[in-house]
Coordinates of C-alpha atoms and ligand atoms in Angstrom, one line a residue:
Chain C
M1 CA 39.7 7.2 -26.6
I2 CA 36.8 9.1 -28.0
K3 CA 34.7 8.2 -31.0
F4 CA 31.8 10.1 -32.5
E5 CA 29.6 8.3 -35.1
D6 CA 27.2 10.7 -36.9
V7 CA 26.0 12.2 -33.7
T8 CA 23.1 14.7 -33.6
K9 CA 21.6 16.5 -30.8
I10 CA 18.5 18.4 -31.1
Y11 CA 17.2 20.4 -28.2
P12 CA 13.6 20.6 -28.3
P13 CA 11.7 21.9 -30.2
D14 CA 14.1 22.2 -33.0
T15 CA 17.6 24.1 -31.9
I16 CA 20.5 22.1 -33.2
G17 CA 23.1 21.2 -30.6
L18 CA 25.4 19.0 -32.8
E19 CA 24.5 17.7 -36.2
S20 CA 26.1 14.7 -37.9
V21 CA 29.3 14.7 -35.9
S22 CA 31.9 12.1 -36.7
L23 CA 35.4 12.2 -35.1
H24 CA 37.8 10.3 -33.4
I25 CA 40.4 11.4 -30.8
E26 CA 43.2 9.0 -29.9
K27 CA 44.8 8.3 -26.2
G28 CA 47.1 11.1 -25.2
E29 CA 46.0 13.7 -27.6
F30 CA 45.6 17.6 -26.8
V31 CA 42.5 18.8 -28.6
F32 CA 41.0 22.2 -29.0
L33 CA 37.4 22.6 -29.5
V34 CA 36.7 26.0 -31.0
G35 CA 33.8 27.7 -32.6
A36 CA 31.8 30.8 -31.9
S37 CA 29.2 30.9 -29.1
G38 CA 26.4 28.4 -29.5
S39 CA 28.4 26.4 -32.2
G40 CA 27.9 23.2 -30.0
K41 CA 30.9 23.0 -27.8
S42 CA 29.3 22.6 -24.5
T43 CA 26.7 20.2 -26.1
F44 CA 29.6 18.2 -27.3
I45 CA 31.2 17.9 -23.6
R46 CA 27.8 17.1 -22.0
L47 CA 27.2 14.3 -24.4
L48 CA 30.7 12.8 -23.5
I49 CA 29.8 12.5 -19.7
K50 CA 26.2 11.3 -20.6
E51 CA 24.9 14.4 -19.1
L52 CA 22.7 14.4 -22.4
E53 CA 21.7 11.6 -24.7
P54 CA 22.2 12.0 -28.5
D55 CA 19.0 12.0 -30.7
R56 CA 21.1 9.9 -33.3
G57 CA 24.6 8.3 -33.8
R58 CA 26.9 6.6 -31.4
I59 CA 29.3 8.0 -28.7
T60 CA 32.1 5.7 -27.5
V61 CA 34.3 6.5 -24.7
G62 CA 37.2 4.6 -23.5
G63 CA 36.0 1.7 -25.5
R64 CA 32.3 2.0 -23.9
D65 CA 29.3 2.6 -26.2
L66 CA 27.4 5.1 -24.0
S67 CA 24.0 4.4 -25.6
T68 CA 24.0 1.0 -23.9
L69 CA 25.6 2.2 -20.7
R70 CA 23.1 1.5 -17.7
R71 CA 22.1 4.7 -15.8
W72 CA 23.6 3.2 -12.5
K73 CA 26.8 2.9 -14.5
V74 CA 27.3 6.7 -15.3
P75 CA 29.1 7.7 -12.0
Y76 CA 31.7 5.1 -12.9
L77 CA 32.1 6.6 -16.3
R78 CA 32.4 10.2 -14.8
R79 CA 35.1 9.2 -12.3
N80 CA 37.1 8.2 -15.3
I81 CA 36.7 11.6 -17.0
G82 CA 37.7 14.7 -15.1
C83 CA 35.6 17.7 -15.9
V84 CA 36.5 21.3 -15.8
F85 CA 33.3 23.3 -16.1
Q86 CA 33.0 27.0 -17.4
D87 CA 31.2 28.1 -14.3
F88 CA 33.6 25.9 -11.9
K89 CA 30.8 24.0 -10.3
L90 CA 32.4 23.9 -6.8
L91 CA 30.3 22.7 -3.9
P92 CA 29.7 26.1 -1.8
N93 CA 29.5 24.4 1.7
K94 CA 32.8 22.7 1.3
S95 CA 36.2 24.2 1.9
V96 CA 38.8 24.0 -1.2
F97 CA 40.5 20.9 0.4
D98 CA 37.1 19.1 0.9
N99 CA 35.9 19.9 -2.6
V100 CA 38.9 18.2 -4.1
L101 CA 38.7 15.6 -1.5
Y102 CA 35.1 14.8 -2.5
A103 CA 36.2 13.3 -6.1
L104 CA 38.2 10.7 -4.1
Q105 CA 35.4 10.0 -1.5
V106 CA 32.9 9.3 -4.4
T107 CA 35.2 6.4 -5.3
G108 CA 35.3 5.2 -1.6
N109 CA 38.9 6.5 -0.8
A110 CA 39.0 8.8 2.1
G111 CA 42.1 7.6 4.0
G112 CA 45.4 9.3 4.6
A113 CA 46.8 8.3 1.3
S114 CA 43.7 10.5 -0.4
R115 CA 44.3 13.4 1.7
R116 CA 48.1 13.5 0.9
K117 CA 46.9 13.4 -2.8
V118 CA 44.8 16.5 -2.2
T119 CA 47.4 18.4 -0.5
E120 CA 49.8 17.3 -3.3
I121 CA 47.7 18.5 -6.2
L122 CA 46.5 21.7 -4.4
G123 CA 50.1 22.6 -4.2
L124 CA 50.7 21.9 -7.9
V125 CA 48.0 24.2 -8.9
G126 CA 49.3 26.9 -6.6
L127 CA 46.5 26.9 -3.9
G128 CA 48.6 25.2 -1.1
H129 CA 47.9 28.2 1.3
K130 CA 44.2 28.4 0.6
T131 CA 43.0 24.7 1.3
A132 CA 40.6 25.9 4.2
N133 CA 38.8 28.5 2.5
Y134 CA 35.4 28.4 0.9
P135 CA 34.8 28.8 -2.9
D136 CA 33.1 32.1 -2.4
E137 CA 36.2 33.4 -0.9
L138 CA 38.3 32.8 -3.8
S139 CA 38.9 34.6 -7.2
G140 CA 37.6 33.3 -10.3
G141 CA 41.2 32.0 -11.5
E142 CA 41.5 30.4 -8.0
Q143 CA 38.3 28.7 -8.1
Q144 CA 39.1 27.6 -11.7
R145 CA 42.5 26.0 -10.5
V146 CA 40.5 24.4 -7.6
S147 CA 38.1 22.7 -10.4
I148 CA 41.2 21.6 -12.3
A149 CA 42.7 20.2 -9.1
R150 CA 39.5 18.2 -8.5
A151 CA 39.2 17.0 -12.0
F152 CA 42.7 15.7 -11.8
V153 CA 43.1 14.5 -8.5
N154 CA 42.0 10.8 -9.6
H155 CA 44.3 10.9 -12.6
P156 CA 41.7 10.1 -14.9
P157 CA 42.7 9.1 -18.3
L158 CA 40.6 11.7 -19.9
L159 CA 40.2 15.4 -18.8
I160 CA 37.7 17.7 -20.3
A161 CA 37.8 21.4 -19.9
D162 CA 34.8 23.9 -21.1
E163 CA 36.2 27.2 -21.7
P164 CA 38.6 26.8 -18.4
T165 CA 40.2 30.2 -19.2
G166 CA 36.9 32.0 -20.2
N167 CA 37.0 34.9 -18.0
L168 CA 40.4 35.0 -16.7
D169 CA 43.1 37.6 -17.5
P170 CA 46.0 36.5 -19.9
D171 CA 48.5 35.7 -17.2
T172 CA 46.2 33.6 -15.3
S173 CA 45.1 32.0 -18.4
A174 CA 48.5 31.1 -19.3
G175 CA 49.1 29.5 -15.9
I176 CA 46.1 27.3 -16.4
M177 CA 47.2 26.4 -19.9
Q178 CA 50.5 25.3 -18.5
L179 CA 48.7 23.2 -16.0
L180 CA 46.5 21.4 -18.6
Y181 CA 49.7 21.0 -21.0
R182 CA 51.6 19.3 -17.8
I183 CA 48.6 17.1 -17.1
N184 CA 48.6 16.0 -21.0
K185 CA 52.4 15.1 -20.6
T186 CA 51.5 12.4 -17.9
G187 CA 49.6 10.8 -20.8
T188 CA 46.1 12.0 -19.9
T189 CA 44.0 12.8 -23.1
V190 CA 42.7 16.5 -23.0
V191 CA 39.7 17.9 -24.8
M192 CA 39.4 21.6 -24.2
A193 CA 36.6 24.1 -25.5
T194 CA 37.9 27.6 -25.8
H195 CA 37.6 31.0 -27.4
D196 CA 41.1 31.9 -26.7
R197 CA 42.4 32.5 -30.0
E198 CA 45.9 33.5 -29.0
M199 CA 46.4 30.4 -26.8
V200 CA 45.2 28.1 -29.7
D201 CA 47.5 29.7 -32.2
R202 CA 50.4 29.5 -29.7
M203 CA 50.0 25.7 -28.8
R204 CA 49.7 24.7 -32.3
R205 CA 47.6 21.5 -31.4
R206 CA 44.9 19.4 -33.0
V207 CA 42.0 21.9 -33.7
I208 CA 38.5 20.8 -34.4
A209 CA 36.3 23.9 -35.3
L210 CA 32.4 23.8 -34.8
E211 CA 29.9 25.9 -36.6
Q212 CA 26.1 25.5 -35.7
G213 CA 26.8 22.0 -34.6
Q214 CA 28.8 20.7 -37.5
V215 CA 32.5 20.1 -37.6
I216 CA 33.8 22.6 -40.3
R217 CA 37.5 21.9 -39.7
D218 CA 39.8 19.3 -38.2
Q219 CA 43.4 20.0 -38.3
K220 CA 46.4 18.3 -36.6
R221 CA 48.4 21.2 -35.8
G222 CA 46.0 24.1 -36.5
G223 CA 45.3 27.5 -35.3
Y224 CA 42.3 29.4 -33.9
G225 CA 41.2 30.8 -37.6
E226 CA 41.8 29.3 -41.0
D227 CA 45.3 29.3 -41.9
Chain W
M1 CA 32.9 2.1 8.5
A2 CA 34.6 5.2 7.2
K3 CA 31.8 5.7 4.8
I4 CA 29.3 5.7 7.5
S5 CA 31.2 8.2 9.4
F6 CA 31.6 10.3 6.3
F7 CA 27.8 10.2 5.8
F8 CA 27.1 11.2 9.3
G9 CA 29.5 14.0 9.1
E10 CA 28.1 15.2 5.7
A11 CA 24.6 15.2 7.4
F12 CA 25.5 17.1 10.5
R13 CA 27.6 19.7 8.6
S14 CA 24.9 20.5 6.3
L15 CA 22.4 20.5 9.3
W16 CA 24.6 23.0 11.0
R17 CA 25.3 25.1 7.9
N18 CA 21.7 25.3 6.8
Y19 CA 20.4 26.0 10.4
F20 CA 17.6 28.0 9.5
M21 CA 16.2 25.3 7.3
T22 CA 16.9 22.8 9.9
I23 CA 15.0 24.7 12.7
A24 CA 12.0 25.2 10.1
A25 CA 11.9 21.6 9.5
V26 CA 12.2 20.5 13.1
V27 CA 9.2 23.1 14.1
T28 CA 7.0 21.6 11.5
V29 CA 7.7 18.2 12.7
L30 CA 7.1 19.4 16.2
L31 CA 3.9 20.9 15.5
T32 CA 2.2 18.3 13.3
M33 CA 3.3 15.6 15.6
F34 CA 2.0 17.4 18.7
V35 CA -1.3 17.9 17.2
L36 CA -1.4 14.3 16.0
G37 CA -0.3 13.1 19.5
V38 CA -2.9 15.2 21.2
V39 CA -5.6 13.8 19.1
M40 CA -4.5 10.3 19.6
V41 CA -4.6 10.8 23.3
F42 CA -8.1 12.1 23.0
V43 CA -9.2 9.3 20.9
W44 CA -7.7 6.9 23.3
N45 CA -9.7 8.4 26.1
I46 CA -12.8 8.5 24.2
N47 CA -12.2 4.8 23.3
A48 CA -11.5 4.0 27.3
V49 CA -14.9 5.6 28.0
L50 CA -16.5 3.7 25.2
K51 CA -15.2 0.4 26.5
D52 CA -16.4 1.2 29.8
V53 CA -20.0 1.9 28.6
E54 CA -20.0 -1.2 26.9
Q55 CA -18.8 -3.4 29.5
K56 CA -22.1 -2.3 31.3
V57 CA -24.0 -4.2 28.8
E58 CA -24.2 -7.4 31.2
I59 CA -26.7 -10.6 30.9
T60 CA -28.9 -11.2 33.8
V61 CA -30.5 -14.9 34.1
F62 CA -33.4 -14.8 36.6
L63 CA -33.9 -18.2 38.0
K64 CA -37.4 -19.6 39.2
D65 CA -37.9 -20.2 42.8
S66 CA -38.0 -24.0 42.1
A67 CA -34.3 -24.2 41.1
T68 CA -32.6 -26.5 43.5
A69 CA -29.0 -26.0 44.6
S70 CA -27.7 -28.6 42.4
D71 CA -29.7 -27.0 39.6
I72 CA -27.9 -23.7 40.4
E73 CA -24.4 -25.4 40.6
T74 CA -25.0 -27.0 37.3
I75 CA -25.9 -24.0 35.4
Q76 CA -23.1 -22.1 37.1
K77 CA -20.6 -24.5 35.7
E78 CA -22.2 -24.4 32.2
I79 CA -22.0 -20.7 32.3
L80 CA -18.3 -20.4 33.4
G81 CA -17.5 -23.1 30.8
M82 CA -18.6 -21.0 27.7
P83 CA -15.7 -19.3 26.0
E84 CA -17.5 -16.0 25.6
V85 CA -18.0 -15.5 29.2
K86 CA -15.7 -13.3 31.3
D87 CA -17.1 -13.6 34.6
S88 CA -20.5 -14.8 36.5
Q89 CA -21.9 -13.8 39.5
F90 CA -24.7 -15.7 41.6
V91 CA -27.1 -13.3 43.3
S92 CA -29.1 -15.6 45.9
K93 CA -32.6 -14.0 46.7
E94 CA -31.3 -13.0 50.1
Q95 CA -28.5 -10.9 48.2
A96 CA -30.9 -9.6 46.2
L97 CA -33.0 -8.2 48.8
E98 CA -30.1 -7.0 50.7
R99 CA -29.2 -5.0 47.6
L100 CA -32.7 -3.6 47.3
K101 CA -32.6 -2.3 50.7
A102 CA -29.2 -0.7 50.2
D103 CA -30.5 1.2 47.1
L104 CA -33.8 2.2 48.9
K105 CA -31.6 3.7 51.7
E106 CA -34.1 5.6 54.2
H107 CA -37.2 4.5 52.3
Q108 CA -36.4 0.8 52.9
D109 CA -39.2 0.7 55.5
I110 CA -41.7 -0.4 52.8
L111 CA -40.2 -3.7 52.6
K112 CA -40.6 -4.3 56.2
D113 CA -44.2 -6.0 55.9
L114 CA -43.5 -8.3 52.9
P115 CA -44.8 -11.9 53.8
S116 CA -41.9 -13.4 51.9
N117 CA -38.9 -12.4 49.7
P118 CA -40.4 -11.8 46.1
L119 CA -37.1 -11.1 44.4
P120 CA -35.9 -14.0 42.3
A121 CA -32.3 -15.5 42.4
S122 CA -30.1 -14.6 39.4
F123 CA -26.7 -15.1 37.6
E124 CA -25.2 -11.8 36.1
V125 CA -23.1 -12.9 33.4
S126 CA -20.3 -10.2 32.1
L127 CA -18.9 -11.2 28.5
K128 CA -15.4 -10.9 27.1
D129 CA -17.0 -9.2 24.0
P130 CA -20.1 -7.5 25.1
Q131 CA -21.3 -7.5 21.1
Q132 CA -22.2 -11.3 21.7
A133 CA -24.8 -10.6 24.4
S134 CA -27.7 -11.7 22.2
L135 CA -26.0 -14.9 21.2
V136 CA -25.1 -16.0 24.8
A137 CA -28.7 -14.8 26.1
A138 CA -30.4 -17.0 23.4
R139 CA -28.9 -20.2 25.3
F140 CA -30.6 -19.7 28.4
E141 CA -34.1 -19.2 26.8
G142 CA -36.8 -21.7 27.5
R143 CA -34.7 -23.6 30.4
S144 CA -37.2 -25.1 33.0
I145 CA -35.3 -23.4 35.8
V146 CA -34.9 -20.1 33.9
D147 CA -37.7 -17.5 34.5
E148 CA -36.3 -14.8 32.3
V149 CA -33.1 -13.4 30.4
R150 CA -32.3 -9.8 30.4
F151 CA -29.7 -8.0 28.5
G152 CA -31.2 -4.6 27.5
K153 CA -31.3 -5.6 23.9
E154 CA -32.3 -2.4 22.5
I155 CA -30.0 -0.4 24.5
A156 CA -27.2 -2.6 23.9
E157 CA -27.5 -2.2 20.4
R158 CA -27.8 1.3 20.2
I159 CA -24.7 1.9 22.4
F160 CA -22.9 -0.5 19.8
R161 CA -24.0 1.5 17.0
V162 CA -22.9 4.9 18.4
T163 CA -19.6 3.7 19.7
S164 CA -18.9 2.2 16.3
V165 CA -19.5 5.3 14.6
I166 CA -17.4 7.4 17.0
R167 CA -14.8 4.7 16.7
N168 CA -14.7 5.1 12.8
V169 CA -14.9 8.8 12.8
S170 CA -12.0 9.3 14.9
L171 CA -9.9 6.5 13.0
V172 CA -10.7 8.6 9.8
F173 CA -9.7 11.8 11.7
I174 CA -6.4 10.4 12.7
L175 CA -5.7 9.0 9.2
L176 CA -6.4 12.2 7.8
L177 CA -4.4 14.2 10.3
G178 CA -1.4 11.8 9.6
G179 CA -1.7 12.5 5.8
V180 CA -1.8 16.1 6.4
A181 CA 1.5 15.7 8.7
V182 CA 3.1 13.7 5.9
L183 CA 2.2 16.4 3.4
L184 CA 3.6 19.0 5.5
I185 CA 6.7 17.4 6.5
S186 CA 7.7 16.1 3.0
N187 CA 6.8 19.6 1.5
T188 CA 9.4 21.3 3.8
I189 CA 12.0 18.6 3.1
R190 CA 11.3 19.2 -0.6
L191 CA 12.0 22.8 0.0
S192 CA 15.2 22.1 1.7
I193 CA 16.3 19.8 -1.0
Y194 CA 15.1 22.0 -3.6
A195 CA 17.5 25.1 -2.3
R196 CA 20.3 22.5 -2.7
R197 CA 19.6 20.9 -6.2
R198 CA 22.7 22.4 -7.8
E199 CA 24.8 20.9 -5.0
V200 CA 23.1 17.4 -6.0
E201 CA 23.8 18.1 -9.6
I202 CA 27.3 18.9 -9.1
M203 CA 27.9 15.8 -6.8
K204 CA 26.4 13.6 -9.8
L205 CA 28.8 15.4 -12.3
V206 CA 31.8 14.6 -10.1
G207 CA 30.6 10.8 -10.1
A208 CA 28.9 10.3 -7.0
T209 CA 26.3 7.4 -7.2
N210 CA 22.8 8.1 -6.2
W211 CA 23.1 6.4 -2.6
F212 CA 26.3 8.4 -2.0
I213 CA 24.3 11.4 -2.3
R214 CA 21.2 10.3 -0.8
W215 CA 22.6 8.8 2.5
P216 CA 23.5 12.2 4.1
F217 CA 20.0 13.6 3.1
V218 CA 18.4 10.6 4.6
I219 CA 20.4 10.9 7.8
E220 CA 19.6 14.7 8.0
G221 CA 15.7 13.8 7.5
L222 CA 16.0 11.1 10.2
T223 CA 17.7 13.4 12.6
V224 CA 15.0 16.4 12.1
G225 CA 12.1 13.9 12.2
L226 CA 13.4 12.3 15.3
S227 CA 14.1 15.7 17.1
G228 CA 10.9 17.2 16.2
A229 CA 9.2 14.0 17.4
I230 CA 11.1 13.9 20.7
L231 CA 10.1 17.3 21.4
A232 CA 6.5 16.5 20.2
V233 CA 6.3 13.6 22.6
V234 CA 7.8 15.5 25.6
M235 CA 5.0 18.3 25.1
V236 CA 2.3 15.7 24.8
V237 CA 3.3 13.8 27.9
L238 CA 3.7 17.0 30.0
G239 CA 0.6 18.5 28.4
T240 CA -1.4 15.3 29.2
N241 CA -0.1 14.9 32.8
F242 CA -1.3 18.5 33.3
V243 CA -4.7 18.3 32.1
I244 CA -5.3 14.8 33.8
D245 CA -4.1 16.5 37.1
R246 CA -6.6 19.5 36.7
I247 CA -9.5 16.9 35.8
R248 CA -8.8 14.7 38.8
E249 CA -8.7 17.8 41.0
N250 CA -11.9 19.2 39.6
L251 CA -14.0 16.2 38.3
L252 CA -13.5 13.5 40.8
F253 CA -16.6 11.8 39.9
L254 CA -15.5 11.2 36.5
S255 CA -14.8 7.3 36.0
V256 CA -12.5 7.6 33.1
P257 CA -9.5 5.1 33.2
F258 CA -6.7 7.6 32.6
D259 CA -4.0 5.8 34.2
A260 CA -4.2 3.0 31.7
L261 CA -3.3 5.4 28.9
P262 CA 0.0 3.9 27.4
L263 CA 1.9 7.2 27.1
W264 CA 5.2 5.2 26.3
Q265 CA 3.6 3.6 23.4
L266 CA 2.0 6.6 22.1
G267 CA 5.7 8.1 22.3
L268 CA 7.0 5.3 20.4
V269 CA 4.5 5.7 17.7
I270 CA 5.3 9.3 17.2
L271 CA 8.7 8.6 17.1
G272 CA 8.5 6.2 14.6
V273 CA 6.1 8.1 12.5
G274 CA 8.2 11.2 12.7
A275 CA 11.6 9.3 12.0
A276 CA 10.1 7.6 9.1
I277 CA 8.6 10.6 7.6
G278 CA 11.9 12.4 7.8
A279 CA 14.1 9.7 6.4
I280 CA 11.7 8.5 3.7
G281 CA 10.7 12.1 2.8
S282 CA 14.3 13.0 2.1
G283 CA 15.1 9.9 0.2
L284 CA 11.9 10.3 -2.1
G285 CA 12.2 14.2 -2.1
L286 CA 15.7 13.8 -3.7
R287 CA 14.7 11.5 -6.4
R288 CA 13.6 14.4 -8.9
F289 CA 17.2 15.8 -8.8
L290 CA 19.2 12.6 -9.2
N291 CA 18.4 12.2 -12.9
V292 CA 21.4 14.2 -14.2
Ligands
ATP1 N1 19.6 23.1 -22.5 C1 19.3 23.7 -23.5 N2 18.1 23.9 -24.3 C2 17.9 24.2 -25.4 N3 18.8 24.7 -26.2 C3 20.0 24.7 -25.8 C4 20.3 24.2 -24.6 N4 21.7 24.3 -24.4 C5 22.2 24.7 -25.6 N5 21.3 25.0 -26.5 C6 21.5 25.6 -27.7 O1 22.3 24.5 -28.3 C7 23.0 25.4 -29.4 C8 24.6 24.9 -28.9 O2 25.0 25.5 -27.5 P1 26.2 25.1 -26.8 O3 25.9 25.4 -25.4 O4 26.7 23.8 -27.1 O5 27.2 26.2 -27.3 P2 28.6 26.5 -27.0 O6 29.4 26.3 -28.4 O7 29.0 25.9 -25.8 O8 28.6 28.0 -26.8 P3 29.4 29.0 -25.7 O9 30.6 29.2 -26.2 O10 28.5 30.3 -25.7 O11 29.5 28.3 -24.4 C9 22.9 27.1 -29.0 O12 22.0 27.4 -29.9 C10 22.2 26.7 -27.6 O13 21.1 27.9 -27.5
MG2 MG1 29.6 26.7 -23.9

């Protein structure tokens, strides 16, 4: 599903984002990306959706080499990657319902079937009663759930979450983890960047640890820290 | 079809939600287009006056008294056959005298004692393009029945020099003003897009294509440009009619052809320019924020 081959990203002039990262993530895996602040987790994710270009190396997503992917095709790549951002990135002028619907509208689907899908997924993330609200009327956890609903409403083969539980209380975090777990069960590959030590230790999934842009550990069933 | 209604829905929702920006943009278009419209009305009128002045350049071909009726008929046909000639009027010796009497009014006594009519017969030739006066005039020089050809060469050339300067200056002025209008409007648009650049970024990250994002913005720009321009046209038309009425009342002697002013054409130009600047300005203004 995802292949990094000796990928390096330097932010001008000389800040290391990622350095010589090579890794392989299989279809259907659940992967935690851990590491201190500034270790390169967000850089990894932004490279995956071609928001950034690597300075060296090759990235392949779903069999497509991103370096040869034409600019105008990038939107089609992104429709196949559900993305949950640390800062939610919801459209402020749209209701909860319309925010989620937008992910379907960009693919040219806006009919009754799409509306039913949106209602269904908002029910699934527990926001069936707030569909008409605007993002600034929601709590952080609720906004994060809207953002997950938007990322998953297309049923993309790959879901990426950048610290989705970053600033949420433990109960809400657990709820969101449950959601991602269930999404992974449907066969979707999930990559999640996180600082949440407890969560990672409890889940016992694959852990990729970054430090100053380099992979320092890649364990099949790891914990947040060294065992 | 569903997509088109989606784009219009997005555009109007956003115009409504950002109503302050919308009003600011409409007012900008209104003011710039109004100024442009007023200047165009002025230039059009100046042009009409200039044309009027230019039309006064006529060629007069004076005939010798020896010219026979058949000579006159031949030359009449020849003149009317020239492609440059708009109209030609034969003035007989008697008519020339009548005119002189009319011009002299109460002083016409001085003509009483004339032994015979001293005035020559003539052709008054008006041209389609008065600039060709000297070319046409040259054709009559040296004919046996032609006494003299007159067209006020010096004056004509001076008039043409002045009118062409005035025309060029007003054209440059309109172009400059048009440029300022484009700059002002596109700047307003850029400001409103800048305020929403994060939205554009999010849309891109969710997988929207550039045109999917652009269409609502283009429709917004078109709507703003068109509404501002419509208001400007209404103001220009009302304002022009008001001013013309005042002039008619107070300056009756002015022979400016106001009525020929094609206000609806001017309106179309303003509408077209307003709509185009709005739509294209939005489309281009977005470019910078689409490279995510
Ligand atoms: N746009 C940028 N321009 C310059 N340097 C940047 C930029 N974005 C990130 N960096 C730098 O690249 C390094 C990796 O940043 P990155 O955002 O990938 O870290 P992270 O692991 O996501 O951190 P956090 O856990 O705080 O989100 C950091 O040193 C950061 O300062
Ligand atoms: Mg980060």
